mmCIF file of C-alpha atoms in Angstrom:
data_model
loop_
_atom_site.group_PDB
_atom_site.id
_atom_site.type_symbol
_atom_site.label_atom_id
_atom_site.label_comp_id
_atom_site.label_asym_id
_atom_site.label_seq_id
_atom_site.Cartn_x
_atom_site.Cartn_y
_atom_site.Cartn_z
ATOM 1 C CA UNK A 1 -43.792 14.573 32.824
ATOM 2 C CA UNK A 2 -42.481 16.193 29.636
ATOM 3 C CA UNK A 3 -43.358 19.760 28.697
ATOM 4 C CA UNK A 4 -43.355 21.305 25.220
ATOM 5 C CA UNK A 5 -44.060 24.800 23.913
ATOM 6 C CA UNK A 6 -45.608 25.208 20.451
ATOM 7 C CA UNK A 7 -45.003 28.652 18.952
ATOM 8 C CA UNK A 8 -47.105 29.935 16.057
ATOM 9 C CA UNK A 9 -45.596 32.219 13.410
ATOM 10 C CA UNK A 10 -47.123 35.266 11.759
ATOM 11 C CA UNK A 11 -44.154 37.415 10.686
ATOM 12 C CA UNK A 12 -43.913 40.553 12.868
ATOM 13 C CA UNK A 13 -47.092 39.562 14.715
ATOM 14 C CA UNK A 14 -44.835 36.937 16.241
ATOM 15 C CA UNK A 15 -43.182 39.583 18.392
ATOM 16 C CA UNK A 16 -46.157 38.891 20.680
ATOM 17 C CA UNK A 17 -44.550 35.514 21.369
ATOM 18 C CA UNK A 18 -41.295 37.229 22.327
ATOM 19 C CA UNK A 19 -43.198 39.110 25.034
ATOM 20 C CA UNK A 20 -44.709 35.885 26.349
ATOM 21 C CA UNK A 21 -41.368 34.066 26.327
ATOM 22 C CA UNK A 22 -39.536 36.885 28.080
ATOM 23 C CA UNK A 23 -41.957 36.647 31.016
ATOM 24 C CA UNK A 24 -41.731 32.844 31.128
ATOM 25 C CA UNK A 25 -37.947 33.103 31.050
ATOM 26 C CA UNK A 26 -37.922 35.519 33.976
ATOM 27 C CA UNK A 27 -40.139 33.026 35.823
ATOM 28 C CA UNK A 28 -37.513 30.380 35.047
ATOM 29 C CA UNK A 29 -40.119 28.081 33.502
ATOM 30 C CA UNK A 30 -38.549 24.698 32.861
ATOM 31 C CA UNK A 31 -39.532 22.998 29.621
ATOM 32 C CA UNK A 32 -38.225 20.037 27.668
ATOM 33 C CA UNK A 33 -38.858 21.148 24.096
ATOM 34 C CA UNK A 34 -39.980 23.895 21.755
ATOM 35 C CA UNK A 35 -41.557 23.437 18.334
ATOM 36 C CA UNK A 36 -41.347 26.762 16.526
ATOM 37 C CA UNK A 37 -42.976 27.886 13.310
ATOM 38 C CA UNK A 38 -41.619 30.769 11.238
ATOM 39 C CA UNK A 39 -41.306 33.834 13.515
ATOM 40 C CA UNK A 40 -42.148 31.564 16.428
ATOM 41 C CA UNK A 41 -38.923 29.676 15.787
ATOM 42 C CA UNK A 42 -36.912 32.841 15.222
ATOM 43 C CA UNK A 43 -37.895 34.336 18.574
ATOM 44 C CA UNK A 44 -38.021 30.953 20.312
ATOM 45 C CA UNK A 45 -34.305 30.327 19.902
ATOM 46 C CA UNK A 46 -33.667 33.128 22.408
ATOM 47 C CA UNK A 47 -35.487 31.131 25.077
ATOM 48 C CA UNK A 48 -33.095 28.246 24.584
ATOM 49 C CA UNK A 49 -30.031 30.520 24.562
ATOM 50 C CA UNK A 50 -31.372 32.315 27.668
ATOM 51 C CA UNK A 51 -31.417 35.784 26.095
ATOM 52 C CA UNK A 52 -34.648 37.497 27.190
ATOM 53 C CA UNK A 53 -35.206 40.883 25.588
ATOM 54 C CA UNK A 54 -33.062 40.154 22.548
ATOM 55 C CA UNK A 55 -35.879 39.665 19.995
ATOM 56 C CA UNK A 56 -37.689 42.898 20.792
ATOM 57 C CA UNK A 57 -34.403 44.793 21.043
ATOM 58 C CA UNK A 58 -33.109 44.071 17.551
ATOM 59 C CA UNK A 59 -36.531 44.239 15.908
ATOM 60 C CA UNK A 60 -37.101 47.735 17.312
ATOM 61 C CA UNK A 61 -33.609 48.801 16.319
ATOM 62 C CA UNK A 62 -33.715 47.569 12.730
ATOM 63 C CA UNK A 63 -37.412 47.667 11.803
ATOM 64 C CA UNK A 64 -36.896 50.852 9.767
ATOM 65 C CA UNK A 65 -33.648 49.699 8.203
ATOM 66 C CA UNK A 66 -34.198 49.196 4.470
ATOM 67 C CA UNK A 67 -31.650 46.405 4.554
ATOM 68 C CA UNK A 68 -33.587 44.379 7.143
ATOM 69 C CA UNK A 69 -37.152 43.512 6.087
ATOM 70 C CA UNK A 70 -38.120 45.544 3.057
ATOM 71 C CA UNK A 71 -39.239 45.782 -0.555
ATOM 72 C CA UNK A 72 -35.722 46.956 -1.317
ATOM 73 C CA UNK A 73 -34.289 43.683 -0.040
ATOM 74 C CA UNK A 74 -36.911 41.724 -1.983
ATOM 75 C CA UNK A 75 -36.077 43.473 -5.263
ATOM 76 C CA UNK A 76 -32.335 43.279 -4.668
ATOM 77 C CA UNK A 77 -31.995 39.732 -3.314
ATOM 78 C CA UNK A 78 -35.295 37.935 -3.848
ATOM 79 C CA UNK A 79 -35.819 37.781 -0.064
ATOM 80 C CA UNK A 80 -37.955 40.310 1.771
ATOM 81 C CA UNK A 81 -35.989 39.408 4.903
ATOM 82 C CA UNK A 82 -32.394 40.249 4.099
ATOM 83 C CA UNK A 83 -30.252 37.170 4.620
ATOM 84 C CA UNK A 84 -26.971 38.995 5.245
ATOM 85 C CA UNK A 85 -28.325 41.365 7.891
ATOM 86 C CA UNK A 86 -30.940 39.172 9.574
ATOM 87 C CA UNK A 87 -29.118 35.848 9.631
ATOM 88 C CA UNK A 88 -25.461 36.854 9.644
ATOM 89 C CA UNK A 89 -24.655 40.381 10.838
ATOM 90 C CA UNK A 90 -27.237 40.653 13.610
ATOM 91 C CA UNK A 91 -26.675 37.246 15.267
ATOM 92 C CA UNK A 92 -22.910 37.274 14.701
ATOM 93 C CA UNK A 93 -21.983 40.893 15.463
ATOM 94 C CA UNK A 94 -24.688 43.519 15.922
ATOM 95 C CA UNK A 95 -26.766 41.770 18.595
ATOM 96 C CA UNK A 96 -24.867 38.525 19.207
ATOM 97 C CA UNK A 97 -26.793 35.299 19.568
ATOM 98 C CA UNK A 98 -25.325 32.920 22.139
ATOM 99 C CA UNK A 99 -24.758 29.918 19.887
ATOM 100 C CA UNK A 100 -22.841 28.070 22.617
ATOM 101 C CA UNK A 101 -25.581 28.451 25.222
ATOM 102 C CA UNK A 102 -28.183 27.274 22.714
ATOM 103 C CA UNK A 103 -26.187 24.210 21.666
ATOM 104 C CA UNK A 104 -25.457 23.217 25.267
ATOM 105 C CA UNK A 105 -29.039 23.665 26.466
ATOM 106 C CA UNK A 106 -31.035 20.607 27.503
ATOM 107 C CA UNK A 107 -34.114 22.009 25.747
ATOM 108 C CA UNK A 108 -34.824 20.254 22.458
ATOM 109 C CA UNK A 109 -35.638 22.753 19.724
ATOM 110 C CA UNK A 110 -37.505 21.901 16.531
ATOM 111 C CA UNK A 111 -37.850 24.264 13.576
ATOM 112 C CA UNK A 112 -40.825 23.606 11.301
ATOM 113 C CA UNK A 113 -40.224 23.809 7.553
ATOM 114 C CA UNK A 114 -42.315 22.895 4.505
ATOM 115 C CA UNK A 115 -40.744 20.557 1.941
ATOM 116 C CA UNK A 116 -41.696 21.743 -1.554
ATOM 117 C CA UNK A 117 -41.367 18.311 -3.146
ATOM 118 C CA UNK A 118 -43.645 16.544 -0.648
ATOM 119 C CA UNK A 119 -45.773 19.495 0.422
ATOM 120 C CA UNK A 120 -45.441 18.242 3.989
ATOM 121 C CA UNK A 121 -44.071 19.741 7.168
ATOM 122 C CA UNK A 122 -40.755 18.595 8.573
ATOM 123 C CA UNK A 123 -39.651 19.255 12.139
ATOM 124 C CA UNK A 124 -35.897 19.722 12.175
ATOM 125 C CA UNK A 125 -34.149 19.381 15.510
ATOM 126 C CA UNK A 126 -31.590 22.172 15.775
ATOM 127 C CA UNK A 127 -28.532 20.838 17.585
ATOM 128 C CA UNK A 128 -25.854 23.079 16.044
ATOM 129 C CA UNK A 129 -27.419 26.518 15.731
ATOM 130 C CA UNK A 130 -24.608 28.020 13.676
ATOM 131 C CA UNK A 131 -24.384 25.216 11.125
ATOM 132 C CA UNK A 132 -28.163 24.771 10.952
ATOM 133 C CA UNK A 133 -29.057 28.457 10.621
ATOM 134 C CA UNK A 134 -30.385 27.838 7.100
ATOM 135 C CA UNK A 135 -33.190 25.707 8.540
ATOM 136 C CA UNK A 136 -34.302 28.668 10.638
ATOM 137 C CA UNK A 137 -34.078 30.883 7.575
ATOM 138 C CA UNK A 138 -36.072 28.361 5.533
ATOM 139 C CA UNK A 139 -38.694 28.115 8.244
ATOM 140 C CA UNK A 140 -39.246 31.873 8.083
ATOM 141 C CA UNK A 141 -39.115 32.236 4.281
ATOM 142 C CA UNK A 142 -42.554 33.362 3.143
ATOM 143 C CA UNK A 143 -43.778 31.972 -0.220
ATOM 144 C CA UNK A 144 -43.810 34.599 -2.931
ATOM 145 C CA UNK A 145 -41.579 36.882 -0.868
ATOM 146 C CA UNK A 146 -38.543 34.662 -0.433
ATOM 147 C CA UNK A 147 -36.167 32.495 -2.376
ATOM 148 C CA UNK A 148 -36.490 28.752 -1.966
ATOM 149 C CA UNK A 149 -33.904 27.537 0.545
ATOM 150 C CA UNK A 150 -32.097 24.394 -0.570
ATOM 151 C CA UNK A 151 -30.483 22.252 2.136
ATOM 152 C CA UNK A 152 -28.916 18.866 1.406
ATOM 153 C CA UNK A 153 -30.748 18.659 -1.942
ATOM 154 C CA UNK A 154 -34.130 19.370 -0.318
ATOM 155 C CA UNK A 155 -36.086 22.542 -1.027
ATOM 156 C CA UNK A 156 -37.849 24.336 1.793
ATOM 157 C CA UNK A 157 -40.022 27.332 2.628
ATOM 158 C CA UNK A 158 -42.091 28.609 5.565
ATOM 159 C CA UNK A 159 -43.165 25.803 7.899
ATOM 160 C CA UNK A 160 -46.464 27.551 8.516
ATOM 161 C CA UNK A 161 -47.701 26.617 5.053
ATOM 162 C CA UNK A 162 -47.919 22.922 5.939
ATOM 163 C CA UNK A 163 -48.390 23.128 9.715
ATOM 164 C CA UNK A 164 -49.086 26.546 11.207
ATOM 165 C CA UNK A 165 -49.586 25.295 14.771
ATOM 166 C CA UNK A 166 -47.977 21.863 15.343
ATOM 167 C CA UNK A 167 -50.049 20.784 18.346
ATOM 168 C CA UNK A 168 -50.705 17.340 16.869
ATOM 169 C CA UNK A 169 -46.969 16.884 16.384
ATOM 170 C CA UNK A 170 -46.289 17.733 20.035
ATOM 171 C CA UNK A 171 -48.894 15.187 21.152
ATOM 172 C CA UNK A 172 -47.498 12.605 18.730
ATOM 173 C CA UNK A 173 -44.016 13.169 20.176
ATOM 174 C CA UNK A 174 -45.304 12.199 23.588
ATOM 175 C CA UNK A 175 -45.323 15.482 25.485
ATOM 176 C CA UNK A 176 -47.665 15.463 28.487
ATOM 177 C CA UNK A 177 -47.966 19.198 29.043
ATOM 178 C CA UNK A 178 -48.220 21.441 25.994
ATOM 179 C CA UNK A 179 -48.143 25.234 26.099
ATOM 180 C CA UNK A 180 -49.374 26.820 22.862
ATOM 181 C CA UNK A 181 -48.558 30.447 22.093
ATOM 182 C CA UNK A 182 -50.747 31.867 19.320
ATOM 183 C CA UNK A 183 -50.440 35.212 17.572
ATOM 184 C CA UNK A 184 -54.110 35.760 16.708
ATOM 185 C CA UNK A 185 -57.126 36.382 19.002
ATOM 186 C CA UNK A 186 -59.514 33.480 19.600
ATOM 187 C CA UNK A 187 -62.094 34.660 17.056
ATOM 188 C CA UNK A 188 -59.647 34.805 14.137
ATOM 189 C CA UNK A 189 -60.098 32.426 11.198
ATOM 190 C CA UNK A 190 -58.346 32.541 7.830
ATOM 191 C CA UNK A 191 -60.612 33.530 4.952
ATOM 192 C CA UNK A 192 -60.646 31.907 1.548
ATOM 193 C CA UNK A 193 -58.270 33.872 -0.627
ATOM 194 C CA UNK A 194 -57.019 33.821 -4.174
ATOM 195 C CA UNK A 195 -53.946 31.606 -4.254
ATOM 196 C CA UNK A 196 -53.581 31.568 -8.038
ATOM 197 C CA UNK A 197 -50.454 33.731 -7.955
ATOM 198 C CA UNK A 198 -48.655 31.402 -5.563
ATOM 199 C CA UNK A 199 -49.949 28.294 -7.272
ATOM 200 C CA UNK A 200 -48.632 29.562 -10.606
ATOM 201 C CA UNK A 201 -45.299 30.552 -9.076
ATOM 202 C CA UNK A 202 -44.775 27.048 -7.700
ATOM 203 C CA UNK A 203 -46.206 25.123 -10.654
ATOM 204 C CA UNK A 204 -43.176 22.831 -10.625
ATOM 205 C CA UNK A 205 -44.136 21.650 -7.141
ATOM 206 C CA UNK A 206 -47.678 20.232 -7.421
ATOM 207 C CA UNK A 207 -47.771 18.830 -3.876
ATOM 208 C CA UNK A 208 -46.705 22.179 -2.479
ATOM 209 C CA UNK A 209 -49.408 23.836 -4.611
ATOM 210 C CA UNK A 210 -51.983 21.536 -3.024
ATOM 211 C CA UNK A 211 -50.698 22.405 0.452
ATOM 212 C CA UNK A 212 -51.037 26.129 -0.316
ATOM 213 C CA UNK A 213 -54.553 25.536 -1.631
ATOM 214 C CA UNK A 214 -55.640 23.797 1.564
ATOM 215 C CA UNK A 215 -53.772 26.006 4.021
ATOM 216 C CA UNK A 216 -56.684 28.157 5.175
ATOM 217 C CA UNK A 217 -58.966 25.157 5.701
ATOM 218 C CA UNK A 218 -56.285 23.256 7.615
ATOM 219 C CA UNK A 219 -55.462 26.289 9.747
ATOM 220 C CA UNK A 220 -59.071 26.859 10.745
ATOM 221 C CA UNK A 221 -59.566 23.189 11.580
ATOM 222 C CA UNK A 222 -56.456 23.282 13.772
ATOM 223 C CA UNK A 223 -57.742 26.348 15.629
ATOM 224 C CA UNK A 224 -61.019 24.537 16.374
ATOM 225 C CA UNK A 225 -59.105 21.501 17.607
ATOM 226 C CA UNK A 226 -56.977 23.725 19.841
ATOM 227 C CA UNK A 227 -60.077 25.300 21.390
ATOM 228 C CA UNK A 228 -61.456 21.839 22.162
ATOM 229 C CA UNK A 229 -58.160 20.585 23.601
ATOM 230 C CA UNK A 230 -57.972 23.724 25.726
ATOM 231 C CA UNK A 231 -61.499 23.183 27.033
ATOM 232 C CA UNK A 232 -60.559 19.592 27.892
ATOM 233 C CA UNK A 233 -57.506 20.896 29.815
ATOM 234 C CA UNK A 234 -55.193 18.864 27.592
ATOM 235 C CA UNK A 235 -53.199 21.904 26.487
ATOM 236 C CA UNK A 236 -52.628 25.432 27.795
ATOM 237 C CA UNK A 237 -53.048 28.344 25.391
ATOM 238 C CA UNK A 238 -51.775 31.907 25.537
ATOM 239 C CA UNK A 239 -53.189 34.103 22.775
ATOM 240 C CA UNK A 240 -53.688 37.843 22.146
ATOM 241 C CA UNK A 241 -56.630 39.169 24.129
ATOM 242 C CA UNK A 242 -57.119 41.948 21.608
ATOM 243 C CA UNK A 243 -56.103 42.853 18.095
ATOM 244 C CA UNK A 244 -53.161 45.167 17.514
ATOM 245 C CA UNK A 245 -53.016 46.950 14.160
ATOM 246 C CA UNK A 246 -49.707 45.421 13.191
ATOM 247 C CA UNK A 247 -48.774 44.304 9.683
ATOM 248 C CA UNK A 248 -46.939 41.104 8.868
ATOM 249 C CA UNK A 249 -44.135 43.320 7.571
ATOM 250 C CA UNK A 250 -44.241 46.165 10.082
ATOM 251 C CA UNK A 251 -41.859 49.142 10.136
ATOM 252 C CA UNK A 252 -43.572 51.139 12.881
ATOM 253 C CA UNK A 253 -41.687 50.586 16.167
ATOM 254 C CA UNK A 254 -44.687 51.799 18.193
ATOM 255 C CA UNK A 255 -46.887 49.014 16.840
ATOM 256 C CA UNK A 256 -44.150 46.423 17.228
ATOM 257 C CA UNK A 257 -43.686 47.447 20.870
ATOM 258 C CA UNK A 258 -47.449 47.420 21.435
ATOM 259 C CA UNK A 259 -47.659 43.833 20.141
ATOM 260 C CA UNK A 260 -44.729 42.794 22.336
ATOM 261 C CA UNK A 261 -46.207 44.521 25.393
ATOM 262 C CA UNK A 262 -49.508 42.709 24.818
ATOM 263 C CA UNK A 263 -47.615 39.417 24.979
ATOM 264 C CA UNK A 264 -46.050 40.509 28.262
ATOM 265 C CA UNK A 265 -49.411 41.571 29.710
ATOM 266 C CA UNK A 266 -51.311 38.480 28.583
ATOM 267 C CA UNK A 267 -48.640 36.157 29.901
ATOM 268 C CA UNK A 268 -48.585 37.852 33.307
ATOM 269 C CA UNK A 269 -52.355 37.471 33.505
ATOM 270 C CA UNK A 270 -52.118 33.739 32.749
ATOM 271 C CA UNK A 271 -49.113 32.893 34.924
ATOM 272 C CA UNK A 272 -50.898 31.470 37.955
ATOM 273 C CA UNK A 273 -53.276 29.499 35.765
ATOM 274 C CA UNK A 274 -50.306 28.141 33.816
ATOM 275 C CA UNK A 275 -48.471 27.093 36.977
ATOM 276 C CA UNK A 276 -51.576 25.237 38.143
ATOM 277 C CA UNK A 277 -51.875 23.461 34.783
ATOM 278 C CA UNK A 278 -48.249 22.336 34.908
ATOM 279 C CA UNK A 279 -48.642 20.928 38.428
ATOM 280 C CA UNK A 280 -51.709 18.866 37.562
ATOM 281 C CA UNK A 281 -51.186 15.178 36.789
#
């Protein structure tokens, strides 16, 4: 039996996932793989490196820092998430990421990115976390708020644009038990919104434009599929039981902690049910 966790993104809403993962880590939950999207990937790496508490710690510490996630960084660098602080100083010095533990882990880790030329999602297996950090950065680079990340002549942005919740990918990869961690309550659906700004910005990438155009529809269809799979006991879902007033780019540590604590609470409530699901054949 092979077990996979699928982690949705959602910018700072994704700190909910950190709360869930910290509880699962303390329970020593054994899994074979993680497929992370955007913030889901950025907090998910700490599960592989066995560093519970790290994601909430540095997000609380730096959430008000104008050099972390801010309009200042966007205007100065073109990235709302500051590359130097978020992807270099924090993991290398300020709150060290255990690159060695990650690379030596038996857990396969896939970071979801969207290829601008094809408009499709790619699932990059991260084997060397230091050398492949740009894939994680690409996976969390929000369209319109981030520079395009070019890696080996390919251009990437946020994986959530093409595949917000890669449940189908996990099934396709042959995983028997799939744990899905969402960052929105069950009733949430994306509304039709004006994408003209983004479509104009990426006019040189017509397939990516089409992916942006269809994102809301594809997301909502995936949510419905997840609900059905959950009802059929084919996957196990942990999602927020209530809505926290947290912004995608949140600077209020109280709200960030509230979202994290909700993940902790919801996971504790689902633990016995999850253990039963994992034991079933």
